[in-house]
Tab-separated table of C-alpha atoms in Angstrom:
chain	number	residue	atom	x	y	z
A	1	UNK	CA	8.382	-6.786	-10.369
A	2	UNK	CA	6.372	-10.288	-10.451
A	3	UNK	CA	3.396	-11.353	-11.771
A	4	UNK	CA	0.961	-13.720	-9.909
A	5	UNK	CA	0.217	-16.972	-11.892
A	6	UNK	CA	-3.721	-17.995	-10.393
A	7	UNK	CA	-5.334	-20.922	-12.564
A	8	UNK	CA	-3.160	-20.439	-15.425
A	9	UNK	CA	-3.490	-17.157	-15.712
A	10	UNK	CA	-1.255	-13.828	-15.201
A	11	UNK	CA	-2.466	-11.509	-12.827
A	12	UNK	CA	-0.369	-8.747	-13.899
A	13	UNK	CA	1.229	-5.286	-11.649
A	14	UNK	CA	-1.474	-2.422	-12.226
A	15	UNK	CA	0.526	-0.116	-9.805
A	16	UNK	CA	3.613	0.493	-7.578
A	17	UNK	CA	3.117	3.348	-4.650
A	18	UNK	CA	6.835	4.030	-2.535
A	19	UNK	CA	6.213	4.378	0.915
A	20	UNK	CA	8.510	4.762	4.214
A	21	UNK	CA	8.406	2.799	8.111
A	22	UNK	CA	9.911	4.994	10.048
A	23	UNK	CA	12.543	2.717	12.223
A	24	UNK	CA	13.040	3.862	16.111
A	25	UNK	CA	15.971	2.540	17.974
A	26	UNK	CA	16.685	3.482	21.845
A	27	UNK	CA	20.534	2.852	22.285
A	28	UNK	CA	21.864	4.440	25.210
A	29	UNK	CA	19.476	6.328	26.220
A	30	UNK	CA	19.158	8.113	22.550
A	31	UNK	CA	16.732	7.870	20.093
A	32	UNK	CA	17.343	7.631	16.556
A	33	UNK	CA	14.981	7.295	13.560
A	34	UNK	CA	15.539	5.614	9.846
A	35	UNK	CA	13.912	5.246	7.462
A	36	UNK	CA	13.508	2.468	5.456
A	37	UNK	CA	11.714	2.520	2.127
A	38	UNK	CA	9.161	0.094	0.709
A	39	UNK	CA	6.850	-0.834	-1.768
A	40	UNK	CA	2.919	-1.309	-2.226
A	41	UNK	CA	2.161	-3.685	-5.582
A	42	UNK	CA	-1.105	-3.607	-6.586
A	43	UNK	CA	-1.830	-6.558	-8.749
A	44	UNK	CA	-5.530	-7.130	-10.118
A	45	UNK	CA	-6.636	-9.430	-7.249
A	46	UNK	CA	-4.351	-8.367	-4.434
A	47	UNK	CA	-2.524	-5.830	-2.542
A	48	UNK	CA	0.990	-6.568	-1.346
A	49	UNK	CA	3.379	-4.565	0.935
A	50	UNK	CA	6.127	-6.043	2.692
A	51	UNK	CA	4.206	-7.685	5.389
A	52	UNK	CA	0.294	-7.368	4.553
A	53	UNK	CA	-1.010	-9.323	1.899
A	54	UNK	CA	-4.888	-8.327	0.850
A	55	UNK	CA	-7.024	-9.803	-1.454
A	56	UNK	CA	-9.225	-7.138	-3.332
A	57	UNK	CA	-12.328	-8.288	-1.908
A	58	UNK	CA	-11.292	-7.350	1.622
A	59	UNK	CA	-10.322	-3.847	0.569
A	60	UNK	CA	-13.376	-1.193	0.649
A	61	UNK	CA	-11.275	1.784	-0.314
A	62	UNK	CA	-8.300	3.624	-0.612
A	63	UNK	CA	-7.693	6.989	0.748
A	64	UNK	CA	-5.327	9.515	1.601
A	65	UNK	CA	-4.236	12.588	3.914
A	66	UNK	CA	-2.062	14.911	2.887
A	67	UNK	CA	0.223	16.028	5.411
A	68	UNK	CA	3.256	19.259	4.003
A	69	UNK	CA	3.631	19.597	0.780
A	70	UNK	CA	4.621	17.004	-0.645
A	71	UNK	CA	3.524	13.542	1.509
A	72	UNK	CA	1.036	12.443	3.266
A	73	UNK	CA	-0.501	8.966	5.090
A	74	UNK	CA	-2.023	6.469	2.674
A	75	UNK	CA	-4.786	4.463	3.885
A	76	UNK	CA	-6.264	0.825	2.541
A	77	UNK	CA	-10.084	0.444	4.319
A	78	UNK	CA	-9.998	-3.112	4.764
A	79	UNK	CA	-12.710	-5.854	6.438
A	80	UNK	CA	-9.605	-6.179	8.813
A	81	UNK	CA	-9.258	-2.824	9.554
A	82	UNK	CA	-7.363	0.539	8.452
A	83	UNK	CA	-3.717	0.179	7.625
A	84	UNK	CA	-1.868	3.852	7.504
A	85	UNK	CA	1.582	4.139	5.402
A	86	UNK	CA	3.384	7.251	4.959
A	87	UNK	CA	4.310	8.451	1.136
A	88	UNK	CA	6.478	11.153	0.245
A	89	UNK	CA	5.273	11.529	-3.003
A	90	UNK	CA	0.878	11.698	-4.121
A	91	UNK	CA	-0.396	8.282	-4.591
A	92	UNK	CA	-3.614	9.943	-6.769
A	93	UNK	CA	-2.005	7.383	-9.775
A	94	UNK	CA	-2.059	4.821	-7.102
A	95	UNK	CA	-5.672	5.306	-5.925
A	96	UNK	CA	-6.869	5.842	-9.791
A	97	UNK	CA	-5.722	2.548	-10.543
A	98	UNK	CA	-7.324	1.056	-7.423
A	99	UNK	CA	-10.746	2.924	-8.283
A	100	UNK	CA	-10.796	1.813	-12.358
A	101	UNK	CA	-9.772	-1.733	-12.321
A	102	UNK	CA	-10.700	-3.405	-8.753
A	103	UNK	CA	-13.377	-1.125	-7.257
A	104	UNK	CA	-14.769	-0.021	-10.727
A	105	UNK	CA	-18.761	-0.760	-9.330
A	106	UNK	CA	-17.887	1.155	-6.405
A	107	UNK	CA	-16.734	4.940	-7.906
């Protein structure tokens, strides 16, 4: 895991939430799904997943839909829009650390 450096200053990891893409591929008239897993970092003035960068400003809220038992679709409100993921495993850690260090005013 990195830290950013902004100004001199560390802007350290607050949180790390695991979630899958699920990968279609059409060969020969089959379909076949993969997954592949990935990360969302959640640094102090940023959220980063492996091709979405936002900065905390732009993100309203985070919530989430649980879906079985175990997963569900995570989703980050931002001033762009809503961007679903799909976790295996609850991101309530995920979201607490959201709500208590960048959205504090807010909840």
């Amino acid at each position: 895991m990195k830290d950013w450096y902004i100004g001199g200053f560390i802007m350290g990891l607050l949180a790390v939430q695991p979630y899958v893409k699920v990968l279609r591929e059409i060969e020969n008239m089959d379909i076949t799904c993969k997954e592949e897993e990935r990360k969302i970092h959640l640094y102090h003035d940023r959220l980063v997943t492996k091709y979405h960068e936002f900065l905390a400003q732009d993100i309203s809220d985070i919530s989430f839909k649980q879906m079985g038992d175990a997963g569900g679709l995570l989703y980050i409100h931002t001033n762009r829009g809503i961007f679903s993921y799909t976790v295996h495993s609850s991101p309530d850690s995920f979201i607490k650390a959201f709500r208590m260090h960048i959205k504090k005013d807010y909840f």
